């Protein structure tokens, strides 16, 4: 066989053995081994496309849903080929080993980059937050705490003051005290906050619009199989990292925990592009992104195990056992990297790590449960108010001025936050002060207890000292801070800047003489641990907002380092979820998914309505007939016209329009690319050429135009149900198998089609919601 390959045919040179070609047309110069009969009917010039996939086939367009079954099948075929080739030579064996280890390499890279970025963000936030109040003269890049650490003139009594750190008023006017200095510091605090927030919203709007918000609703949607191109891109990663520092440093009521999950997933998507195993398979890519989400939570809370459980419970849609192991490895590497950077200088992964050594008492379950009730009510209030405000933002003129909104909210936050020391400081510092127990080294107002000089025992060994004026002063300031945070967070979460949820906290202090304590508090012993109540209150509020349970308890356990407080945390978390679920099943992330109209089928939702597949399938009564292709009578022109006149993602293939007996299903994108490549690479394919989806083409006269065989792009085993299948079963199938569409048949005859969008529309309609709120394909 002598071949003279043209330039456009070079792609197939390495695919086929030229001397074995009998039915694949490569160029007019090929002397084929086809039989005379095959030459007469044109079969010798028939190209069976996708014997070997060409570029862009089996990829998906933006805002479309992937086919999980198809991706799984493609990966299985790829793995089978690699395994069979590994027995041929040492080089193929090495390639198979590299392919097997590529997943662990990706996890290692994700952990290293996620931990590094989290450490840089923590250091930058610490410095820029303090920059609003003053500057270190010895080294301007030092935060307040770092500046005084390096000073030799810092005393124990004035550990927060050192000559090297000066507030802006003292630096500019030479006066550190007085009304003038206070007003100047107040003004500069507001000015810095406005500058940081303006830079953040401007960078997001100009360079990476997808960098706004927490990112977790979109991550959940992407992991369920939805395509949002650019959401995990390089620009989004860069801008999200920079603007997250600016947004948190501005003093807005938000956190960096949620955005760090988005940052870690961007890292995962970046490294997926380096390995064809993940870059060419959307299903395998989502396994990596699930592990990346675990790494993000690991560095956000310093909780590697909690990160893995968060990915499993909250964000992941498909979580096989192999992904569990790799998520654990990625979270471990990320935590180790962050610990090596040591951004807080305390050899811990978070600023507010605490260790409690006092027990809790059975009677305390009552206040713990009450905290859970408060957290559930707070979560419900926050979700409803925030969604109402975000909906108003989307449907009114307010949404057209995101920069002005961010500036206005920042200005209000700064003006109201500065006078209260508990709202002026950063979220992490506030939580750290509330979580920690009082001791001899504590200078907080919360530890201002009255000392009795006649006592012979050490001060820190007398837990039942009466509260001093500082405690009462701190209590009303904390109460105002709680009200302020509740209100301002509603308007902050969802703005066009990176924003995570602030963790509301509660605190308590003890009175041994109260009647409720007399029966279970031993005299002279610790009775109530205030930091424990703050921690339980934080868990309850966060659980009420997000509806997390297991992962939340483990995260809080890893923060405290004590197994003894698992029961209080579990009681508060379960109670907050029960109370919040009584008012609505959706957490804040699911609510934002519904608000944005993302096609997300929550595995936790129950479908209890008595409807059948025939009630949901298309075409409906009075609708045009279903757009289908026939297996051997449709021409190229007919296919191109059908593609042009419709926007469907795929088309069923039937034996004939009379019988409507189902053969298979073909994707729109694969069909378009196959015809395009056939026109470029195969001579004789014209508009009147017949498209065949059969195994063997029938005999045709030599005068007929060159036929086009596209059986390789045909899915011969599309998922089908009968018209009397209960919708409860159909919904379950869509959830567990991740289907894009399902065909409805009766006795093998095609009746209609149900897409994921149809299922979501039907579920919304059954819940008396707007079915047209599901925007995408």
PDB file of N, CA, C and O in Angstrom, residues 136 138 142 145-154 164:
ATOM      1  N   UNK A 136       4.751  50.423  61.800  1.00  0.00           N
ATOM      2  CA  UNK A 136       5.966  50.078  62.542  1.00  0.00           C
ATOM      3  C   UNK A 136       7.124  50.870  61.946  1.00  0.00           C
ATOM      4  O   UNK A 136       7.416  50.765  60.753  1.00  0.00           O
ATOM      5  N   UNK A 138      10.386  50.655  62.691  1.00  0.00           N
ATOM      6  CA  UNK A 138      11.605  49.877  62.460  1.00  0.00           C
ATOM      7  C   UNK A 138      11.508  49.057  61.172  1.00  0.00           C
ATOM      8  O   UNK A 138      12.513  48.848  60.488  1.00  0.00           O
ATOM      9  N   UNK A 142       6.007  45.069  59.215  1.00  0.00           N
ATOM     10  CA  UNK A 142       5.644  44.347  60.425  1.00  0.00           C
ATOM     11  C   UNK A 142       4.252  44.758  60.883  1.00  0.00           C
ATOM     12  O   UNK A 142       3.890  45.933  60.830  1.00  0.00           O
ATOM     13  N   UNK A 145       1.784  43.382  66.372  1.00  0.00           N
ATOM     14  CA  UNK A 145       2.325  42.364  67.263  1.00  0.00           C
ATOM     15  C   UNK A 145       3.767  42.025  66.910  1.00  0.00           C
ATOM     16  O   UNK A 145       4.617  41.913  67.800  1.00  0.00           O
ATOM     17  N   UNK A 146       4.064  41.874  65.620  1.00  0.00           N
ATOM     18  CA  UNK A 146       5.433  41.569  65.209  1.00  0.00           C
ATOM     19  C   UNK A 146       6.387  42.702  65.556  1.00  0.00           C
ATOM     20  O   UNK A 146       7.537  42.470  65.935  1.00  0.00           O
ATOM     21  N   UNK A 147       5.889  43.922  65.429  1.00  0.00           N
ATOM     22  CA  UNK A 147       6.735  45.085  65.727  1.00  0.00           C
ATOM     23  C   UNK A 147       7.151  45.091  67.191  1.00  0.00           C
ATOM     24  O   UNK A 147       8.311  45.344  67.526  1.00  0.00           O
ATOM     25  N   UNK A 148       6.202  44.838  68.085  1.00  0.00           N
ATOM     26  CA  UNK A 148       6.505  44.858  69.512  1.00  0.00           C
ATOM     27  C   UNK A 148       7.261  43.605  69.949  1.00  0.00           C
ATOM     28  O   UNK A 148       7.939  43.616  70.974  1.00  0.00           O
ATOM     29  N   UNK A 149       7.131  42.504  69.193  1.00  0.00           N
ATOM     30  CA  UNK A 149       7.948  41.327  69.495  1.00  0.00           C
ATOM     31  C   UNK A 149       9.433  41.636  69.350  1.00  0.00           C
ATOM     32  O   UNK A 149      10.255  41.201  70.151  1.00  0.00           O
ATOM     33  N   UNK A 150       9.756  42.349  68.305  1.00  0.00           N
ATOM     34  CA  UNK A 150      11.167  42.625  67.999  1.00  0.00           C
ATOM     35  C   UNK A 150      11.733  43.769  68.826  1.00  0.00           C
ATOM     36  O   UNK A 150      12.922  44.053  68.738  1.00  0.00           O
ATOM     37  N   UNK A 151      10.884  44.430  69.625  1.00  0.00           N
ATOM     38  CA  UNK A 151      11.349  45.577  70.409  1.00  0.00           C
ATOM     39  C   UNK A 151      11.927  45.120  71.741  1.00  0.00           C
ATOM     40  O   UNK A 151      11.363  44.249  72.419  1.00  0.00           O
ATOM     41  N   UNK A 152      13.034  45.741  72.131  1.00  0.00           N
ATOM     42  CA  UNK A 152      13.648  45.452  73.426  1.00  0.00           C
ATOM     43  C   UNK A 152      13.071  46.321  74.535  1.00  0.00           C
ATOM     44  O   UNK A 152      13.449  46.172  75.702  1.00  0.00           O
ATOM     45  N   UNK A 153      12.185  47.235  74.201  1.00  0.00           N
ATOM     46  CA  UNK A 153      11.638  48.173  75.179  1.00  0.00           C
ATOM     47  C   UNK A 153      10.210  47.842  75.569  1.00  0.00           C
ATOM     48  O   UNK A 153       9.551  48.624  76.257  1.00  0.00           O
ATOM     49  N   UNK A 154       9.705  46.693  75.121  1.00  0.00           N
ATOM     50  CA  UNK A 154       8.350  46.290  75.474  1.00  0.00           C
ATOM     51  C   UNK A 154       8.338  45.733  76.891  1.00  0.00           C
ATOM     52  O   UNK A 154       9.181  44.909  77.257  1.00  0.00           O
ATOM     53  N   UNK A 164       8.448  51.536  68.827  1.00  0.00           N
ATOM     54  CA  UNK A 164       8.577  51.333  67.388  1.00  0.00           C
ATOM     55  C   UNK A 164       7.225  51.389  66.667  1.00  0.00           C
ATOM     56  O   UNK A 164       7.176  51.633  65.472  1.00  0.00           O
TER      57      UNK A 164
END
